XYZ file of C-alpha atoms in Angstrom:
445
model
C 72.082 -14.480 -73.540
C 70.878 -18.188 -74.089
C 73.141 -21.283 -74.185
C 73.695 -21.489 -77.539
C 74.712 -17.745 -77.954
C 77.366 -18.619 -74.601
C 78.645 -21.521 -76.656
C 79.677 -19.637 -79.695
C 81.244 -16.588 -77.467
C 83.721 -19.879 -76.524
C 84.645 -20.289 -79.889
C 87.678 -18.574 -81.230
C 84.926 -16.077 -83.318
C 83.427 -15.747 -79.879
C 86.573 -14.730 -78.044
C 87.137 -12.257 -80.466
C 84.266 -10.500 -79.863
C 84.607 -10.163 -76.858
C 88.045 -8.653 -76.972
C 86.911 -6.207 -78.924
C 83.853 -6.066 -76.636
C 86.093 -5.244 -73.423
C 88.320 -2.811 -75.682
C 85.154 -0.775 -76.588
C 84.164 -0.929 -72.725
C 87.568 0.313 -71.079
C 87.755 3.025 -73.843
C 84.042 4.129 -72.698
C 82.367 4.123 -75.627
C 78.730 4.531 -75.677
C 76.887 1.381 -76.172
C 74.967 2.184 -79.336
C 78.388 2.833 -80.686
C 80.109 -0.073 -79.643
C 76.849 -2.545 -80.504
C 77.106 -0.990 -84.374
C 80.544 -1.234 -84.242
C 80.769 -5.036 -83.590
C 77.997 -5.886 -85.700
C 80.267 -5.241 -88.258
C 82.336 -8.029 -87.924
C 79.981 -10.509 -86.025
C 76.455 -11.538 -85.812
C 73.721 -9.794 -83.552
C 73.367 -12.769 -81.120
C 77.563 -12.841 -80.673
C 77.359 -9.333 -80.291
C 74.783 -8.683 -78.177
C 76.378 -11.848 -76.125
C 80.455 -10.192 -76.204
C 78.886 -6.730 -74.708
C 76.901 -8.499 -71.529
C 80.129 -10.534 -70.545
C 82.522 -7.314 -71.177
C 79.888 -5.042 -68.965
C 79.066 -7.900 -66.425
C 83.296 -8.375 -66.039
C 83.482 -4.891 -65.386
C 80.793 -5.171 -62.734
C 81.729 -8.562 -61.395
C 86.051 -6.463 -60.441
C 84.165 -5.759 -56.971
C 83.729 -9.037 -56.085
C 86.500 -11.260 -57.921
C 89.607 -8.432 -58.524
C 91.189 -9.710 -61.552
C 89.632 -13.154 -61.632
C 87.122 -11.327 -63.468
C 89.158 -10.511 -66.447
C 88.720 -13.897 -68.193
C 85.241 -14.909 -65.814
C 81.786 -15.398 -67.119
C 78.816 -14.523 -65.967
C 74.661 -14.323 -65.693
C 73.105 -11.223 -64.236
C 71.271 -13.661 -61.620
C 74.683 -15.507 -61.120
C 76.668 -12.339 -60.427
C 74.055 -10.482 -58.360
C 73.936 -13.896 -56.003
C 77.714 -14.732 -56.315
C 80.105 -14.217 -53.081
C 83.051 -12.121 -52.939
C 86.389 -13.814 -53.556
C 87.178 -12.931 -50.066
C 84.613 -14.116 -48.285
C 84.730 -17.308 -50.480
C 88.040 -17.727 -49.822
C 87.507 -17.992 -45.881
C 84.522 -20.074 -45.938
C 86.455 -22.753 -48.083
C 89.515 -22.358 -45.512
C 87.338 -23.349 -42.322
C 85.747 -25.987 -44.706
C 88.945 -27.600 -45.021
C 89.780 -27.761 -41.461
C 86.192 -28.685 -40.468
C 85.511 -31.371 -43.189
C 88.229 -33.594 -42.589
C 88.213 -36.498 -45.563
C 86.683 -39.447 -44.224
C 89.571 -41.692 -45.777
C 93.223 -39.630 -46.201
C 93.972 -37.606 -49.061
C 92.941 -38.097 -52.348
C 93.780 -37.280 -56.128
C 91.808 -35.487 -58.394
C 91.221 -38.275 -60.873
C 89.697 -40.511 -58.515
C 87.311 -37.653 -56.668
C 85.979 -36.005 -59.763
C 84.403 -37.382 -63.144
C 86.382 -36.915 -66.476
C 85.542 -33.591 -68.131
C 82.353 -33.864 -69.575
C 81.447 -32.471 -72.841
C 78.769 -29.811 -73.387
C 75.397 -31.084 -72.022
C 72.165 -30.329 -74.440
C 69.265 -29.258 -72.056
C 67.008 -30.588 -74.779
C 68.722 -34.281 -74.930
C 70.344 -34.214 -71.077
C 67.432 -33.045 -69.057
C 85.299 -22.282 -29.650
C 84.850 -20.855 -25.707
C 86.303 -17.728 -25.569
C 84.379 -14.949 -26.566
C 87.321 -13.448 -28.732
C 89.111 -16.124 -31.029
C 92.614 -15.716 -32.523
C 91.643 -17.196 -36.007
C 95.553 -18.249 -36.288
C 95.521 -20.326 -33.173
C 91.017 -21.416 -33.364
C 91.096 -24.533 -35.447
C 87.255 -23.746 -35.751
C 87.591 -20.266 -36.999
C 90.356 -20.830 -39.815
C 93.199 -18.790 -40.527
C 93.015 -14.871 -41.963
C 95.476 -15.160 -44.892
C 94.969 -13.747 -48.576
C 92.624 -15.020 -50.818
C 94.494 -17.981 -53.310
C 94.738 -17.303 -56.612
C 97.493 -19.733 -57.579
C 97.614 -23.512 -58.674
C 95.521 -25.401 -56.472
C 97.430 -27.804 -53.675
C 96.799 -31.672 -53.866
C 92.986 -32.294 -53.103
C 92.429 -33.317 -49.708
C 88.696 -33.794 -49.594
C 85.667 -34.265 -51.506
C 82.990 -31.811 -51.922
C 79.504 -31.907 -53.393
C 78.678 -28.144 -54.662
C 74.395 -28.173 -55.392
C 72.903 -24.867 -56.983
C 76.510 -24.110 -57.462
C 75.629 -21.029 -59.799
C 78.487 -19.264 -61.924
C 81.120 -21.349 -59.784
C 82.221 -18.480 -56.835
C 82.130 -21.074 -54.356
C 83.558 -23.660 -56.723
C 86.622 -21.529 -57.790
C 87.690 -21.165 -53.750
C 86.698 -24.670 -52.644
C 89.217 -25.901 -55.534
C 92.106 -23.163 -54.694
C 91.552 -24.828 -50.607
C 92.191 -28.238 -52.175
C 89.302 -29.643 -52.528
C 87.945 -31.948 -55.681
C 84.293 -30.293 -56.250
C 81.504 -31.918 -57.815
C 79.357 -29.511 -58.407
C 75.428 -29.207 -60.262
C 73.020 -26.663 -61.204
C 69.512 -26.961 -62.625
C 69.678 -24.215 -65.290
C 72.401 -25.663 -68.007
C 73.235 -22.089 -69.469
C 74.368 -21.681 -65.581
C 76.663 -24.744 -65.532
C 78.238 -23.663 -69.028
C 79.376 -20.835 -67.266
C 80.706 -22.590 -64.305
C 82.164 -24.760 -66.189
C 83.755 -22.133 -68.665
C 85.254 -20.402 -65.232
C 86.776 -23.374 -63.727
C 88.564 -23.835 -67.041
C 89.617 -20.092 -67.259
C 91.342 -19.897 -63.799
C 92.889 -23.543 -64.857
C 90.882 -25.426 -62.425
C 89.510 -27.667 -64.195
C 91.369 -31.047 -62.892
C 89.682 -30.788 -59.971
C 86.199 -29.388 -60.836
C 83.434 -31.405 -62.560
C 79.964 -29.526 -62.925
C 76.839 -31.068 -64.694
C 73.375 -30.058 -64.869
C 71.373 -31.875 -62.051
C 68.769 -31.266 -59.526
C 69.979 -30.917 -56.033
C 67.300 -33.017 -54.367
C 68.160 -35.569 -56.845
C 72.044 -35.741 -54.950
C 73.185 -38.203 -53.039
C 75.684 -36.482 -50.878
C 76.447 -39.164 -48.643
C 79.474 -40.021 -50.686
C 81.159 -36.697 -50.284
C 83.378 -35.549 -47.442
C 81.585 -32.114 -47.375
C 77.780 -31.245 -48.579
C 78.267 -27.093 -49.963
C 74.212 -25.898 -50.599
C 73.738 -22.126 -51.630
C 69.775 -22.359 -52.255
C 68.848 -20.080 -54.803
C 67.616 -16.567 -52.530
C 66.417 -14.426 -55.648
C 63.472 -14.717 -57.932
C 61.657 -12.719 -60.728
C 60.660 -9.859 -58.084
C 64.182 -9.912 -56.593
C 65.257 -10.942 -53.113
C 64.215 -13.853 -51.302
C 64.018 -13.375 -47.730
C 61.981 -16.185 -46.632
C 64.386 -19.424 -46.319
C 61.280 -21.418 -46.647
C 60.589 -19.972 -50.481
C 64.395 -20.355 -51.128
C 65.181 -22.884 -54.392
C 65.259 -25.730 -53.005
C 63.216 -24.832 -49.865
C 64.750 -25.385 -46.564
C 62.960 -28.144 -45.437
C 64.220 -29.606 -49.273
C 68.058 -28.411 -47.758
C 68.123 -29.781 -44.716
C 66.489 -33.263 -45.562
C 69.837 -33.270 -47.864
C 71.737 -32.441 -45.345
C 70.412 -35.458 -43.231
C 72.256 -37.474 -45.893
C 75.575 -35.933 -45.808
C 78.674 -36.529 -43.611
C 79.238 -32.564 -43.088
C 77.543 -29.627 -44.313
C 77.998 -26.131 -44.943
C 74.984 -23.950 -46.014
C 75.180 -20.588 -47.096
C 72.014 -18.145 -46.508
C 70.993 -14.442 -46.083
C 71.975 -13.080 -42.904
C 68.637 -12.607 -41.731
C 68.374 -16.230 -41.551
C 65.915 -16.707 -37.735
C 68.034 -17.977 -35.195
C 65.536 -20.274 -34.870
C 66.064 -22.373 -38.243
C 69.425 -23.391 -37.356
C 70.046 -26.664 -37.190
C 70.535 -28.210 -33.567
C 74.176 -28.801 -32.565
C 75.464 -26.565 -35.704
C 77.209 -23.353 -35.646
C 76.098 -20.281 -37.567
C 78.386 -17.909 -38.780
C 77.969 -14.503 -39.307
C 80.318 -12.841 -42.095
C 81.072 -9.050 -42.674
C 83.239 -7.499 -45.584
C 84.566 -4.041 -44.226
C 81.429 -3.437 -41.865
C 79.066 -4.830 -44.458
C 77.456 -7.950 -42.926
C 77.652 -10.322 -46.337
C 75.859 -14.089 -45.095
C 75.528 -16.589 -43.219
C 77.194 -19.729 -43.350
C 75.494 -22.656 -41.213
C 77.754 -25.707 -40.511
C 76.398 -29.065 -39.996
C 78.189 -32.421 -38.569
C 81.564 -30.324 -37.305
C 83.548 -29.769 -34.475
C 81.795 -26.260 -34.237
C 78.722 -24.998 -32.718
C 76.685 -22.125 -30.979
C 77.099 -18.726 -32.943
C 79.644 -16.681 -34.056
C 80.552 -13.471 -36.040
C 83.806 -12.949 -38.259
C 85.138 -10.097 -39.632
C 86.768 -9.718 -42.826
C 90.103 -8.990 -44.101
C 90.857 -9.292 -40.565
C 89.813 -12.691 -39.924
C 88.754 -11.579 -36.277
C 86.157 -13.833 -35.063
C 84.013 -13.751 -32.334
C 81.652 -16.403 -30.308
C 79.308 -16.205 -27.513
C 81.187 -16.070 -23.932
C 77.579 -15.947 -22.189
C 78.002 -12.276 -21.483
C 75.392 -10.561 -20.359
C 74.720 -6.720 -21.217
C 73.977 -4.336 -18.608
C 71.222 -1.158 -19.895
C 72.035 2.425 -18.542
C 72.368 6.371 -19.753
C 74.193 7.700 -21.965
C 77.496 7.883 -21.688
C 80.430 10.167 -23.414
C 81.005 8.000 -25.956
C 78.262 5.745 -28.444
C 79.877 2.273 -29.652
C 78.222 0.346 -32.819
C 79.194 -2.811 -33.087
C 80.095 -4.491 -36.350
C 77.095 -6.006 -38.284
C 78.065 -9.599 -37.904
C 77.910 -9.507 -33.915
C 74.476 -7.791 -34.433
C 73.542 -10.688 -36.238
C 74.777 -12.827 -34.326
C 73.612 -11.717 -31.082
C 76.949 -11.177 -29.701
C 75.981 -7.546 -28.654
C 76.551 -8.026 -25.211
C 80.215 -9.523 -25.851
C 81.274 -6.222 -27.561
C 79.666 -4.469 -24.720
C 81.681 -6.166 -22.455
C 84.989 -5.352 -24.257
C 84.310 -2.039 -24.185
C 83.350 -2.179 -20.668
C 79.843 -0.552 -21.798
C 76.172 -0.831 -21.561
C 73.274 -0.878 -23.723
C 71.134 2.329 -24.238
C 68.131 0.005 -24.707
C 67.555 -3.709 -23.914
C 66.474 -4.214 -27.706
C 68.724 -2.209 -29.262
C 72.345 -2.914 -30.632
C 73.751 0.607 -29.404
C 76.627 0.296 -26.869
C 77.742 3.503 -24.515
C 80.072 3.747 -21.901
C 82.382 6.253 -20.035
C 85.912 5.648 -21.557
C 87.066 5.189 -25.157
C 88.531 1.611 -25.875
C 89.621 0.853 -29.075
C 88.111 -2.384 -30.658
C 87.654 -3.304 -34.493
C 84.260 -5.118 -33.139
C 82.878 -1.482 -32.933
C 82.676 2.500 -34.679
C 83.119 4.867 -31.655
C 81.915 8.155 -31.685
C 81.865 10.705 -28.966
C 78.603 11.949 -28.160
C 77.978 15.816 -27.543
C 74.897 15.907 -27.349
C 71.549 14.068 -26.815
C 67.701 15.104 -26.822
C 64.051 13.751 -27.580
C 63.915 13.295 -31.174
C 62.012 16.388 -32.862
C 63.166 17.909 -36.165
C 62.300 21.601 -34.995
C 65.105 21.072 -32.488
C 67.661 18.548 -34.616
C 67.697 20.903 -37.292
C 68.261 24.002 -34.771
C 71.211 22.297 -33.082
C 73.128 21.235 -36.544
C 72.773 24.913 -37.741
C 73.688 26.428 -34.440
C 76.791 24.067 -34.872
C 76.812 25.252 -38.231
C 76.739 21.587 -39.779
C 76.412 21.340 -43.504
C 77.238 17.430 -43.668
C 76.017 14.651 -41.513
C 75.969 11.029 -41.400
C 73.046 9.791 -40.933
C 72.345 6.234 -38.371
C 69.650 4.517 -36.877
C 68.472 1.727 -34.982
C 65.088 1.235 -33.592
C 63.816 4.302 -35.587
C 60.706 4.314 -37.862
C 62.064 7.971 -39.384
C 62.826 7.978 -42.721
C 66.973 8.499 -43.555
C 66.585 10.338 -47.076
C 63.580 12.447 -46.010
C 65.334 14.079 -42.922
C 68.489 14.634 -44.632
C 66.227 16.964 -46.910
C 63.819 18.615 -44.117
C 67.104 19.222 -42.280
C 68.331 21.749 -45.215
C 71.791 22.415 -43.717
C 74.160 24.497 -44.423
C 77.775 25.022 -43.050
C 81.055 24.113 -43.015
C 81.478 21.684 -40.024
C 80.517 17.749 -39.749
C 78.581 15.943 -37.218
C 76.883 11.769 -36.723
C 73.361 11.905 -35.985
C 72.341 8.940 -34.372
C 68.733 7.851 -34.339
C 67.312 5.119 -31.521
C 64.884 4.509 -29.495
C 65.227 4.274 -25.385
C 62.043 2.991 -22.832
C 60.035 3.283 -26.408
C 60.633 7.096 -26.706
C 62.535 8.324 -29.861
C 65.477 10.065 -28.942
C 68.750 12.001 -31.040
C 72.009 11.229 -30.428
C 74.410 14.156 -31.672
C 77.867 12.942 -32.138
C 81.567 13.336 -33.941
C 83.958 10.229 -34.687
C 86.271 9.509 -31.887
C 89.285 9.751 -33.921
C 88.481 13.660 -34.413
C 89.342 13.914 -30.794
C-alpha cells in the first residue's frame, strides 16, 4: 500500500471498500474470493489497499481491543507498535514524571493547527516492592483510557512516532503531542488514527526527521528508534533508526525524556542518573522504557495488568541445593536484575550464581514468580528424562530452560511420550553441569 492508495481508502469510495473489506473478513471468506469480489465495484489499488487494513485490523485486536476497529495500519507499524496496555502505563508515569515546566496548558496553544496532507515529493523509589497507588514514580494500575481526553497538562515531542500507539495514550493521559516520522505514508496513518479515536485537538503529526527536532521546547522528549529492518529485528541499539548515540545527543537537548527500546537493551547503555524500566504483559517481558531528567532512577521491573512494580532493595541472593519447590521469576525482574529481590520474598536461593532459577523449602505465594514443586532432579541425559516421564506415564510436558544449550522442539520429539498424566521439565545448568529438574505446578498440590 503506497500513500496515494492510503489517501483514496480515506475517501468516502475508500471507506466503502473497506466495509465491505472487513464484512468479507469476519464472514471468512477466502481471499481470492473476496479480492474478485471487490474488484467489482472498486479499482485494484483500492482493493488491494481495503483487504490489508481489514486483515491488519483483525491482527492489530491483540494489541489495541476495539481501538482497532476504525485504526490504520503498516505491517512494519503494527509489528513495532505497543500494546494499548502497556502504552497506557508508560503515558501515566509520563505524566507524573514530566511535570509541565509552566502550569497547564490548552491544546491550541501546545499543538500546530491541523495540517493538510503533506506531498513527500513537494514536503520533503527505595523499597524493593512498590505499591504503584501510593509510588509517585511507579504510576497508578488503572484501566487503559479510551474516553475523551482530559485538559492537556504537558507538552510532548513524539519522534519516529510510527502508526501513533504511543501518540493515541500520551493524548488519552492529557498530553498535547507533537509528533514526526520520516516515512510520510507512516504519518498519514498516524494522523488518520488520531482523527479516528477523535484525538485530533490535541495531536499534530508531520513528516520530519528526528535529529532535525529541537526538543528543548517540550515538557517531555518520547523517542521509539526504529528496532526492525529489511531482515527483521534489530537487536543492536547502536544500528537502531536513529542510532543511539543519534538518541541520546537528542536527549541532551530535552527537559525530560522517555525512550522506549528492546528489553535486551545492556545495562550498560543506560544513561547515568536515569531509571530503566522493565515491562511485562501477563509474563511476557514487552520493553524497556529508559527515563531521562526525572525524579526516578536505578532499575526497576513492572508487571502488567497488575501494575506491581518492583526496584532494587540491594538484596543479595544466597546459591544452595535444591529445594522442594523451583520459583521463576517474572521476565521483567530477570531483566532487570532484580533476581535476588524475588529470592528474598520467597525466602529462597539461587540454584546457580548465573542463573535466574529461585528454590527454597516452603511455598510462598508471590505474582513476581511461577512455583512449581519439584519431584524430582538428576544430571541431564535423555536416556534417563525420557525413562522417568514414561515411568510416570507423562504424555504432556512443558518444556523450560535457562542456562541450557538443548534444543526445546527437538527433545519434545526424542522424548516420544505417551500417557495420560502432566509434568514441567525444567532445564538449567548448576557448577557448569547440565542438570533436569522434574516438576508439577504448585497449585496441583
Amino acid at each position: 500500500m503506497d500513500l496515494v492508495a492510503f489517501r483514496d481508502l480515506l475517501e468516502p469510495a475508500g471507506q466503502k471498500a473497506l466495509a465491505q473489506a472487513v464484512e468479507l473478513a469476519e464472514a471468512g471468506a477466502d481471499p481470492i474470493v473476496a479480492a474478485t469480489t471487490l474488484r467489482k465495484s472498486h479499482p485494484p489499488e483500492l482493493t488491494a489497499a481495503a483487504l490489508t487494513q481489514a486483515s491488519l485490523r483483525r491482527r492489530a485486536e491483540a494489541k489495541f481491543g476495539a481501538d482497532a476497529a476504525v485504526m490504520y495500519f503498516t505491517p512494519h507499524g503494527l509489528e513495532q507498535a505497543t500494546r494499548t496496555e502497556v502504552a497506557a502505563h508508560r503515558a501515566r508515569r509520563a505524566r507524573l514524571l514530566a511535570a509541565p515546566a509552566a502550569g497547564p496548558v490548552t491544546a491550541s496553544a501546545t499543538r500546530p493547527a491541523r495540517e493538510t496532507a503533506v506531498d513527500p515529493v513537494t514536503d520533503p523509589v527505595t523499597d524493593p516492592v512498590t505499591d504503584p497507588v501510593t509510588d509517585p514514580a511507579a504510576g497508578p494500575a488503572e484501566e487503559p483510557v479510551t474516553g475523551p481526553a482530559p485538559e492537556p497538562v504537558a507538552r510532548v515531542l513524539d519522534v519516529c512516532c510510527g502508526i501513533g500507539g504511543d501518540v493515541i495514550a500520551l493524548a488519552r493521559a492529557g498530553f498535547a503531542v507533537d509528533a514526526v516520522d520520516l516515512d510520510p505514508l507512516t504519518v498519514e496513518v498516524a494522523r488518520a488514527n488520531a482523527e479516528a479515536l477523535g484525538l485530533s485537538a490535541l495531536v499534530g503529526v508531520r513528516t520530519a526527521d528526528a535529529l532535525e527536532t529541537d526538543p528543548s521546547g517540550y515538557d517531555l522528549l518520547f523517542a521509539d528508534p526504529a528496532r526492525r529492518g529489511a531482515r527483521g529485528r534489530i537487536f543492536d541499539p547502536m544500528a537502531y533508526s536513529p542510532t543511539w548515540p543519534a538518541v541520546l545527543d537528542l536527549v541532551s537537548r530535552a527537559r525530560t525524556a522517555c525512550l522506549k527500546v528492546a528489553p535486551g537493551i545492556p545495562h550498560e547503555l543506560v544513561p547515568e542518573g536515569a531509571e530503566a524500566e522493565w515491562i511485562s504483559h501477563r509474563r511476557e517481558v514487552k520493553e524497556a522504557a529508559i527515563w531521562v531528567g526525572t525524579q526516578a532512577s536505578g532499575r526497576r521491573a513492572t508487571m502488567l495488568p497488575s501494575g506491581a512494580t518492583l526496584t532494587s532493595s540491594g538484596a543479595e541472593a544466597e546459591t544452595g541445593p535444591v529445594g522442594r519447590y523451583l520459583y521463576e521469576p517474572d521476565g521483567a525482574a530477570v531483566r532487570a536484575h532484580l533476581v535476588a529481590e524475588v529470592a528474598a520474598m520467597v525466602g529462597g536461593r539461587l540454584l546457580d550464581p548465573r542463573i535466574a532459577y529461585i528454590t527454597g523449602d516452603g511455598r510462598v505465594a508471590t505474582e513476581w514468580a511461577s512455583c512449581y514443586e519439584v519431584t524430582d532432579m538428576m544430571p541431564f541425559s535423555l536416556k534417563h528424562l525420557r525413562s522417568a516421564l514414561r515411568n510416570r506415564k507423562v504424555g504432556n510436558v512443558t518444556i523450560k530452560k535457562r542456562g541450557s544449550a538443548v534444543d526445546i522442539e527437538r527433545l519434545r520429539k526424542d522424548l516420544r511420550l505417551s500417557g495420560g498424566n502432566s509434568a514441567v521439565v525444567v532445564l538449567t545448568r548448576i557448577d557448569d553441569r547440565p542438570y533436569v529438574l522434574l516438576c508439577d505446578t504448585a497449585d496441583q498440590h
